[in-house]
Every structure is written in structure tokens, then in C-alpha cells.
PDB file of C-alpha atoms in Angstrom:
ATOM      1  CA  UNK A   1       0.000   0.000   0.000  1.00  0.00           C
ATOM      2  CA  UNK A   2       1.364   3.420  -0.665  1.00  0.00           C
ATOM      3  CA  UNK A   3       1.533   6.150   1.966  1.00  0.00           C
ATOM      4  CA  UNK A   4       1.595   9.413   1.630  1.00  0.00           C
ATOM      5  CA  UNK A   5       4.523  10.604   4.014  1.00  0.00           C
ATOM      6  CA  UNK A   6       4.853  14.025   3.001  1.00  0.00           C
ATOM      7  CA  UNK A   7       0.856  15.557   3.600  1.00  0.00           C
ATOM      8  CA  UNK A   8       1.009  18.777   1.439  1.00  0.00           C
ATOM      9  CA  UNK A   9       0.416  21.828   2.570  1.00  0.00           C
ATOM     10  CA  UNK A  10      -2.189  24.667   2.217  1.00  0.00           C
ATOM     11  CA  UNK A  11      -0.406  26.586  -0.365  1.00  0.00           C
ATOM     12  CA  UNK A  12      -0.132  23.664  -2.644  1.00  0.00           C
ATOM     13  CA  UNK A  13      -3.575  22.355  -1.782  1.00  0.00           C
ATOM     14  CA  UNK A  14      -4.717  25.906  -2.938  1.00  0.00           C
ATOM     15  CA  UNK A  15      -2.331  25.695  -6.188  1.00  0.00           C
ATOM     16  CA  UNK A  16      -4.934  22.549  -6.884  1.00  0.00           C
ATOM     17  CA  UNK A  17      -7.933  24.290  -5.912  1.00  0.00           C
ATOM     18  CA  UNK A  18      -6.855  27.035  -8.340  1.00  0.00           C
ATOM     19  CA  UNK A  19      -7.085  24.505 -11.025  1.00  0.00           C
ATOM     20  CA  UNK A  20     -10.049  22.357  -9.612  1.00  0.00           C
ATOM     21  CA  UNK A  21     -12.189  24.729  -8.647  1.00  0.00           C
ATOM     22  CA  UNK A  22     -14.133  21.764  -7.012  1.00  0.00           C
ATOM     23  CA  UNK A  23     -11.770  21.506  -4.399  1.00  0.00           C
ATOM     24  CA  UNK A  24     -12.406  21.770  -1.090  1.00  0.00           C
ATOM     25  CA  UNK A  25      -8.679  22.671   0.682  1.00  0.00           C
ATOM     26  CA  UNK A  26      -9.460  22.176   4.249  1.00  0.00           C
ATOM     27  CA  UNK A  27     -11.990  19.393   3.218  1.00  0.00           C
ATOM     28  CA  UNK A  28      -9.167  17.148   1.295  1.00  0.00           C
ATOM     29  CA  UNK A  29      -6.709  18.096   4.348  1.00  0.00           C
ATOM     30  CA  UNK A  30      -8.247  16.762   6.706  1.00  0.00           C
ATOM     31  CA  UNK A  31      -9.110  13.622   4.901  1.00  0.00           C
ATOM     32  CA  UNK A  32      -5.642  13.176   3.960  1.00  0.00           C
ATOM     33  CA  UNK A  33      -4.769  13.631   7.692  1.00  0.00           C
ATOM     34  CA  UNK A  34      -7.687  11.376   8.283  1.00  0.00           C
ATOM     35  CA  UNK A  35      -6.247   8.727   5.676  1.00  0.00           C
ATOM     36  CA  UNK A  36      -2.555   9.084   6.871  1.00  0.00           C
ATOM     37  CA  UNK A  37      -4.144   8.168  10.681  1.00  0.00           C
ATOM     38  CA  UNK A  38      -5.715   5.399   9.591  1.00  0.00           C
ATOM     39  CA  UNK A  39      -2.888   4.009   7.345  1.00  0.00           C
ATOM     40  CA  UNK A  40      -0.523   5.065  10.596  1.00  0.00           C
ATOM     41  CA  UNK A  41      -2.984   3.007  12.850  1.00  0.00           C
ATOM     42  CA  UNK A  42      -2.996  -0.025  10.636  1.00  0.00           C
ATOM     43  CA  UNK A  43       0.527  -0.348  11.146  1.00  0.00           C
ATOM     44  CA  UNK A  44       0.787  -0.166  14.654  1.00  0.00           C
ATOM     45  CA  UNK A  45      -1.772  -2.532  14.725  1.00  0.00           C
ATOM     46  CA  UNK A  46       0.049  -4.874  12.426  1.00  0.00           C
ATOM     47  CA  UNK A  47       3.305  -4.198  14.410  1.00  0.00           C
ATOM     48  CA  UNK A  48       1.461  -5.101  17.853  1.00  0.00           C
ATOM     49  CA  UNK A  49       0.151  -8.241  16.574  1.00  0.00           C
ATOM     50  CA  UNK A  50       3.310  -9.696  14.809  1.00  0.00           C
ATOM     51  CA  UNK A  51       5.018  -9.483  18.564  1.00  0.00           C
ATOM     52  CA  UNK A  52       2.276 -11.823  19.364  1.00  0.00           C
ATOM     53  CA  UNK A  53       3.053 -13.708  15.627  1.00  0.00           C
ATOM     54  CA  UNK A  54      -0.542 -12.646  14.222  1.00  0.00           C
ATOM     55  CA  UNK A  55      -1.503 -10.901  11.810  1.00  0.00           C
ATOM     56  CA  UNK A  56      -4.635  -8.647  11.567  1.00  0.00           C
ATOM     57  CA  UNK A  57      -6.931 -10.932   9.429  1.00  0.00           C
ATOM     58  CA  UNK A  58      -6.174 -13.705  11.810  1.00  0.00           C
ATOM     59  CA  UNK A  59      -6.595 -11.868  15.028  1.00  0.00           C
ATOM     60  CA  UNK A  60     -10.109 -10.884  13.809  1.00  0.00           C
ATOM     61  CA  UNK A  61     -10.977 -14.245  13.218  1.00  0.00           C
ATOM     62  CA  UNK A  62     -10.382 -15.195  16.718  1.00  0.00           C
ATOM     63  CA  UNK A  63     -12.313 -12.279  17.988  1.00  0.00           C
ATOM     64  CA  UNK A  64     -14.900 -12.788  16.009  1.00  0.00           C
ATOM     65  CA  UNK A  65     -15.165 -16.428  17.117  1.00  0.00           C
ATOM     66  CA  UNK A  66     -14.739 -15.380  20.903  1.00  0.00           C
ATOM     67  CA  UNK A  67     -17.409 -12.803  20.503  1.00  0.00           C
ATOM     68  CA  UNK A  68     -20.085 -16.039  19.885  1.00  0.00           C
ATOM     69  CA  UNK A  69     -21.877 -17.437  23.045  1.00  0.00           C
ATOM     70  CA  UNK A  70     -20.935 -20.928  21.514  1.00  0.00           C
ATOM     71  CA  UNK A  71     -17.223 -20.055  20.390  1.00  0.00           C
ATOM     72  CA  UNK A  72     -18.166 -21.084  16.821  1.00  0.00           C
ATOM     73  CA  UNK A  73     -19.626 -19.361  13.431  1.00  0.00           C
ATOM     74  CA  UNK A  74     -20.055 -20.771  10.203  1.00  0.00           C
ATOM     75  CA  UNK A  75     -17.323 -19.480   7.918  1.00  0.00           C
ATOM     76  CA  UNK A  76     -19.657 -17.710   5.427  1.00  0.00           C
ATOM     77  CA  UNK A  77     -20.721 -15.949   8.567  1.00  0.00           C
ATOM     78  CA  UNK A  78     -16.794 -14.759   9.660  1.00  0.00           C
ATOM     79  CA  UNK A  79     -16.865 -13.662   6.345  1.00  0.00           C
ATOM     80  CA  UNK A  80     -19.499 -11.340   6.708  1.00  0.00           C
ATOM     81  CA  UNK A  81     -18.531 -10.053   9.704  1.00  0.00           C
ATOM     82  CA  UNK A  82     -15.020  -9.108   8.703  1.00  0.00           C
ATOM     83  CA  UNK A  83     -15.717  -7.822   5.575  1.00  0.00           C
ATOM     84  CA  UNK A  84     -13.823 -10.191   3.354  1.00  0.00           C
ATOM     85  CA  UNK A  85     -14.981 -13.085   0.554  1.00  0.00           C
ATOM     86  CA  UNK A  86     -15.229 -16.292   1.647  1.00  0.00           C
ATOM     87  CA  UNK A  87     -12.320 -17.221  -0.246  1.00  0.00           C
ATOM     88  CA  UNK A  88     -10.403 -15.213   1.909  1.00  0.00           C
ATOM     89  CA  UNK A  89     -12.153 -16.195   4.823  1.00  0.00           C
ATOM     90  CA  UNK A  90     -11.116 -19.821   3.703  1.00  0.00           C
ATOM     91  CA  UNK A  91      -7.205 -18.478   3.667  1.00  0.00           C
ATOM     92  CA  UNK A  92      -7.540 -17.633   7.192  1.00  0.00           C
ATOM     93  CA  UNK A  93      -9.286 -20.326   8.471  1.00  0.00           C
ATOM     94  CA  UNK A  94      -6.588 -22.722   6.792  1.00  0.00           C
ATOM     95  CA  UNK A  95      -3.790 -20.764   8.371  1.00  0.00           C
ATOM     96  CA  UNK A  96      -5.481 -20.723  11.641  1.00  0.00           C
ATOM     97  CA  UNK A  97      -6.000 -24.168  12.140  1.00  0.00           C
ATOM     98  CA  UNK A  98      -2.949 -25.776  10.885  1.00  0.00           C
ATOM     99  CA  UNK A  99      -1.852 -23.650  13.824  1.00  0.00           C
ATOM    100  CA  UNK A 100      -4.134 -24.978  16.025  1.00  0.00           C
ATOM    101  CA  UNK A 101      -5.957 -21.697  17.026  1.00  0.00           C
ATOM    102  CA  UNK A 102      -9.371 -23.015  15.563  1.00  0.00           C
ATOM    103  CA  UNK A 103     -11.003 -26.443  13.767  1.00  0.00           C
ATOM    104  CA  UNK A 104     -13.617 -27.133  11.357  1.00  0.00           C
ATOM    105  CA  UNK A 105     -16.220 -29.180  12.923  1.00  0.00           C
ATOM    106  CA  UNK A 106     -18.731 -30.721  10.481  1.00  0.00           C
ATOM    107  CA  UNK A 107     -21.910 -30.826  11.586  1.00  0.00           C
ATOM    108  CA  UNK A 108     -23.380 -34.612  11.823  1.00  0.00           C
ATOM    109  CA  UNK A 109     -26.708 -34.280  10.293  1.00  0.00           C
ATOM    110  CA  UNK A 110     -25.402 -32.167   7.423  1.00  0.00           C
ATOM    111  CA  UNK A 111     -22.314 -33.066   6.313  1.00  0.00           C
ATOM    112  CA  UNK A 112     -22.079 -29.869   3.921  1.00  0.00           C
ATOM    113  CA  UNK A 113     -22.279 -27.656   6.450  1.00  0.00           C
ATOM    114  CA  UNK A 114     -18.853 -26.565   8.715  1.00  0.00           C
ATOM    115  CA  UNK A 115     -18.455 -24.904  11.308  1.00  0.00           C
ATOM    116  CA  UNK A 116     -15.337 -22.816  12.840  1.00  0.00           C
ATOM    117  CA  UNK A 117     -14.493 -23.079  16.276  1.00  0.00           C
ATOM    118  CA  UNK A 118     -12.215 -21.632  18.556  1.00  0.00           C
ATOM    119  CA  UNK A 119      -9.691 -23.974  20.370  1.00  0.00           C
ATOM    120  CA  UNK A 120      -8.223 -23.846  23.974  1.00  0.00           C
ATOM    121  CA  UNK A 121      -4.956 -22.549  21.896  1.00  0.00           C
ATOM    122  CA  UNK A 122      -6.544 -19.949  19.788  1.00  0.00           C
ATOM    123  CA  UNK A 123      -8.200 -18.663  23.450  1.00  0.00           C
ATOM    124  CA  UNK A 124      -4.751 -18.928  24.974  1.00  0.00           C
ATOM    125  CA  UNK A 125      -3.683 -16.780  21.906  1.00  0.00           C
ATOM    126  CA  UNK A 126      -5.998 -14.258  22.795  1.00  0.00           C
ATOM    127  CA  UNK A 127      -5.264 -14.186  26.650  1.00  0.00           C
ATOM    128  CA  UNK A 128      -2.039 -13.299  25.538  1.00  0.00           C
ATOM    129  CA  UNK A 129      -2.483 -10.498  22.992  1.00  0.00           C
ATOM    130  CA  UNK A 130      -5.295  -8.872  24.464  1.00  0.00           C
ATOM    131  CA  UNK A 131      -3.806  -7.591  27.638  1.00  0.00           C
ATOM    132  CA  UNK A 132      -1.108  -5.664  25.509  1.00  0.00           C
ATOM    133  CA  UNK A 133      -3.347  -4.848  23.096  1.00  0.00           C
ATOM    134  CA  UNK A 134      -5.754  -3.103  25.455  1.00  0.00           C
ATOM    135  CA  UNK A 135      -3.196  -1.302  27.457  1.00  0.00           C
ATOM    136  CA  UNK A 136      -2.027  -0.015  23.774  1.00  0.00           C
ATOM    137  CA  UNK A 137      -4.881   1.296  23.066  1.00  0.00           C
ATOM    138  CA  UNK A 138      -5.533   2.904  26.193  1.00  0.00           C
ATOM    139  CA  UNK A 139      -2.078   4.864  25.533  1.00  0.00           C
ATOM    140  CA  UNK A 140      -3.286   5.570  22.070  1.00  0.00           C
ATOM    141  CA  UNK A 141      -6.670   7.353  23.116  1.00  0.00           C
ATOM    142  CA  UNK A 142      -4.985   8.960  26.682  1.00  0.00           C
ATOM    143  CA  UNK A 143      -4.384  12.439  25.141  1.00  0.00           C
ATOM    144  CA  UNK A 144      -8.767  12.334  24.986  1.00  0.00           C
ATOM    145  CA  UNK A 145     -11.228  12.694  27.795  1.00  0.00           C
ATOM    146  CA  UNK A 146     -14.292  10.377  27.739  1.00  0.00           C
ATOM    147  CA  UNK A 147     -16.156  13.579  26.381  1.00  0.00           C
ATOM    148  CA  UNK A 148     -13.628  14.061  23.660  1.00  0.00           C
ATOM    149  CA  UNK A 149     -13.525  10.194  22.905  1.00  0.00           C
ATOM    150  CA  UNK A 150     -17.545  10.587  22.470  1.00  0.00           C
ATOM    151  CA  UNK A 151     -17.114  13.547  20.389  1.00  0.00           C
ATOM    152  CA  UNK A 152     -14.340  12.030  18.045  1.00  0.00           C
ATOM    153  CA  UNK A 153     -16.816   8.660  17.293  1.00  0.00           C
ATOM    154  CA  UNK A 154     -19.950  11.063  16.552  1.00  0.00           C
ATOM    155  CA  UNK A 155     -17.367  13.058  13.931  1.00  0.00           C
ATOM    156  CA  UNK A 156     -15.764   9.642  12.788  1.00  0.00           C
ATOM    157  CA  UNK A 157     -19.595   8.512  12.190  1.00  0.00           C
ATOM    158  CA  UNK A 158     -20.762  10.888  10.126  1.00  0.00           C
ATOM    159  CA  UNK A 159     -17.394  10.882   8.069  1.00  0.00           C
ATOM    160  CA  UNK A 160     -18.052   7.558   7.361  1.00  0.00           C
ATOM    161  CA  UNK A 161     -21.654   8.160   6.645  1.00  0.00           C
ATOM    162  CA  UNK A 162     -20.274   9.865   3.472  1.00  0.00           C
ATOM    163  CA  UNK A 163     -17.927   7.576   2.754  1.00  0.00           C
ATOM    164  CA  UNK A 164     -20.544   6.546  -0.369  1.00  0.00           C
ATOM    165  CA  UNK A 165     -19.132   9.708  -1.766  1.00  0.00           C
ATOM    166  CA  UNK A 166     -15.549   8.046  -2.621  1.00  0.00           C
ATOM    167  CA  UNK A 167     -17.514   5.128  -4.549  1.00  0.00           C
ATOM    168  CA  UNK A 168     -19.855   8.098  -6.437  1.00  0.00           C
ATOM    169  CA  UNK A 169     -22.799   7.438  -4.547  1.00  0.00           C
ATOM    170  CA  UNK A 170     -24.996   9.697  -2.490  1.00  0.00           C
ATOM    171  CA  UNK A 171     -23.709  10.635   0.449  1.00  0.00           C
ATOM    172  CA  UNK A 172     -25.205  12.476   3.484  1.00  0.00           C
ATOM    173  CA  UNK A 173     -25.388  15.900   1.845  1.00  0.00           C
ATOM    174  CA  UNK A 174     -27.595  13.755  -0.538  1.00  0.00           C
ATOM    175  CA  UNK A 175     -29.884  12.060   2.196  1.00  0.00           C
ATOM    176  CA  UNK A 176     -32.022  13.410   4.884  1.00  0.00           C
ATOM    177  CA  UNK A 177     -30.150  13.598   8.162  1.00  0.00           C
ATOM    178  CA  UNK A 178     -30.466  11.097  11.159  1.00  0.00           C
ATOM    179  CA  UNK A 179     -28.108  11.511  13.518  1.00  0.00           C
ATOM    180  CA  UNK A 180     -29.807   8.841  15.478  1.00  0.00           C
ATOM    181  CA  UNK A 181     -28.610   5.667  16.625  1.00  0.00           C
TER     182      UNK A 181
END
């Protein structure tokens, strides 16, 4: 993924507005800051985990798992939740149970359908991470109140309730406004 080191500045964010007139300066600066956070964020993340030897896409898939009363889902349904196609989902699950960290149970009545469970490993996995992980992020967000916290998800929600804009759909300047939830 390429990153965008070097944000640029307001004189050369005018120089394009000068020949864009559609641009918004302080509205593509702060979604380039917004971007560079995120991209910044993923890292870390990605950093954290790898001291752990995880990757994102297979940490979610154990929290996703651990988040069911039952400690199981059906793949199609991890796939779903994270966001990814179930042939990636499939990639995942391979990798996380040669490893031990989950197992395909087939169901006995059905013998088409799988599910994905979490093992006593892939739990001890997360015991392990999720201590450090937490006290990360607690680090990460101590420069913000619990007022300023609230404030920066209510912002971050209706930033991403535009995010249709990027893919040239209607965003919320485009629908009525429910602020709601």
C-alpha cells in the first residue's frame, strides 16, 4: 500500500484548488490527515500483533469467534462479519488451524455444512495479545477525555456516513439527516 509521508500543505492544496475549482482545501486536508491516521494506525496494529506472531486478518478471526456465546460461526458468517470473501475467509481459516488456534467441525446431520471453532490454543492466543493490546490502546486514546472520545466517534460517524461519496454514490449531503442511533 502506498503512503503518503509528506501531507502537502495549504499553499499547494490551494495551487490545486486554483485549477479544480471543485476543491475543497481544508476538506481534502483533513481527509488526507484522516487517511494518513488510519494508514498510521494499521501499522501499529500490524506491528502489535506480529510481537504476538498474528496478523490482523487472523486476530479478527479469533475475535470474532470469541465474541459467539458458543465459540463457533459458520465461515460464510466470519466472512461477513469481517468484511472479506469467503475465499479469503477460507485463507484464514486454513492458516489458523494448521496452527491450532481453531477447527472445522462438520456438523453430523449435514455433512455440507462446517463450522469454525475456537480452540483452547486460539483462546490462549488471545489471553495473551489482548492484555497488551488493550493497554495499547488505552495509551493511544490517553491524550482524549471520555467527552472528547464521544465527540471524536460522533465526527468519525458521520465521516463515514459519506464515505458513499468516494464510490460516487450519495452521500449524506444527498440524504435526509439522522443523527440517530
Amino acid at each position: 500500500m502506498l503512503q503518503l509521508r509528506d501531507l502537502p500543505t495549504p499553499e499547494i492544496l490551494g495551487k490545486f484548488a486554483r485549477r479544480y475549482p471543485d476543491a475543497d482545501v481544508t476538506a481534502v486536508a483533513t481527509f488526507l490527515h484522516l487517511l494518513r491516521v488510519a494508514t498510521d494506525l494499521s501499522m501499529a496494529l500490524d506491528a502489535c500483533l506480529q510481537q504476538h506472531g498474528l496478523l490482523q486478518g487472523r486476530w479478527w478471526v479469533l475475535l470474532l469467534l470469541m465474541r459467539e456465546e458458543t465459540l463457533s460461526a459458520a465461515p460464510s458468517q466470519l466472512a461477513e462479519k469481517a468484511g472479506v470473501s469467503r475465499a479469503t475467509m477460507t485463507g484464514l481459516i486454513d492458516g489458523l488451524e494448521r496452527d491450532g488456534l481453531v477447527r472445522r467441525v462438520t456438523d453430523l446431520e449435514d455433512g455440507r455444512r462446517v463450522t469454525v471453532s475456537l480452540t483452547d490454543a486460539g483462546q490462549a492466543t488471545l489471553d495473551e495479545v489482548m492484555p497488551d493490546y488493550y493497554r495499547r490502546i488505552r495509551q493511544l486514546m490517553s491524550g482524549l477525555d471520555e467527552a472528547g472520545r464521544e465527540q471524536l466517534q460522533s465526527m468519525l460517524k458521520i465521516v463515514h456516513a459519506g464515505s458513499p461519496a468516494l464510490l460516487g454514490r450519495d452521500g449524506p449531503a444527498d440524504q435526509p439527516e439522522n443523527h440517530e442511533e
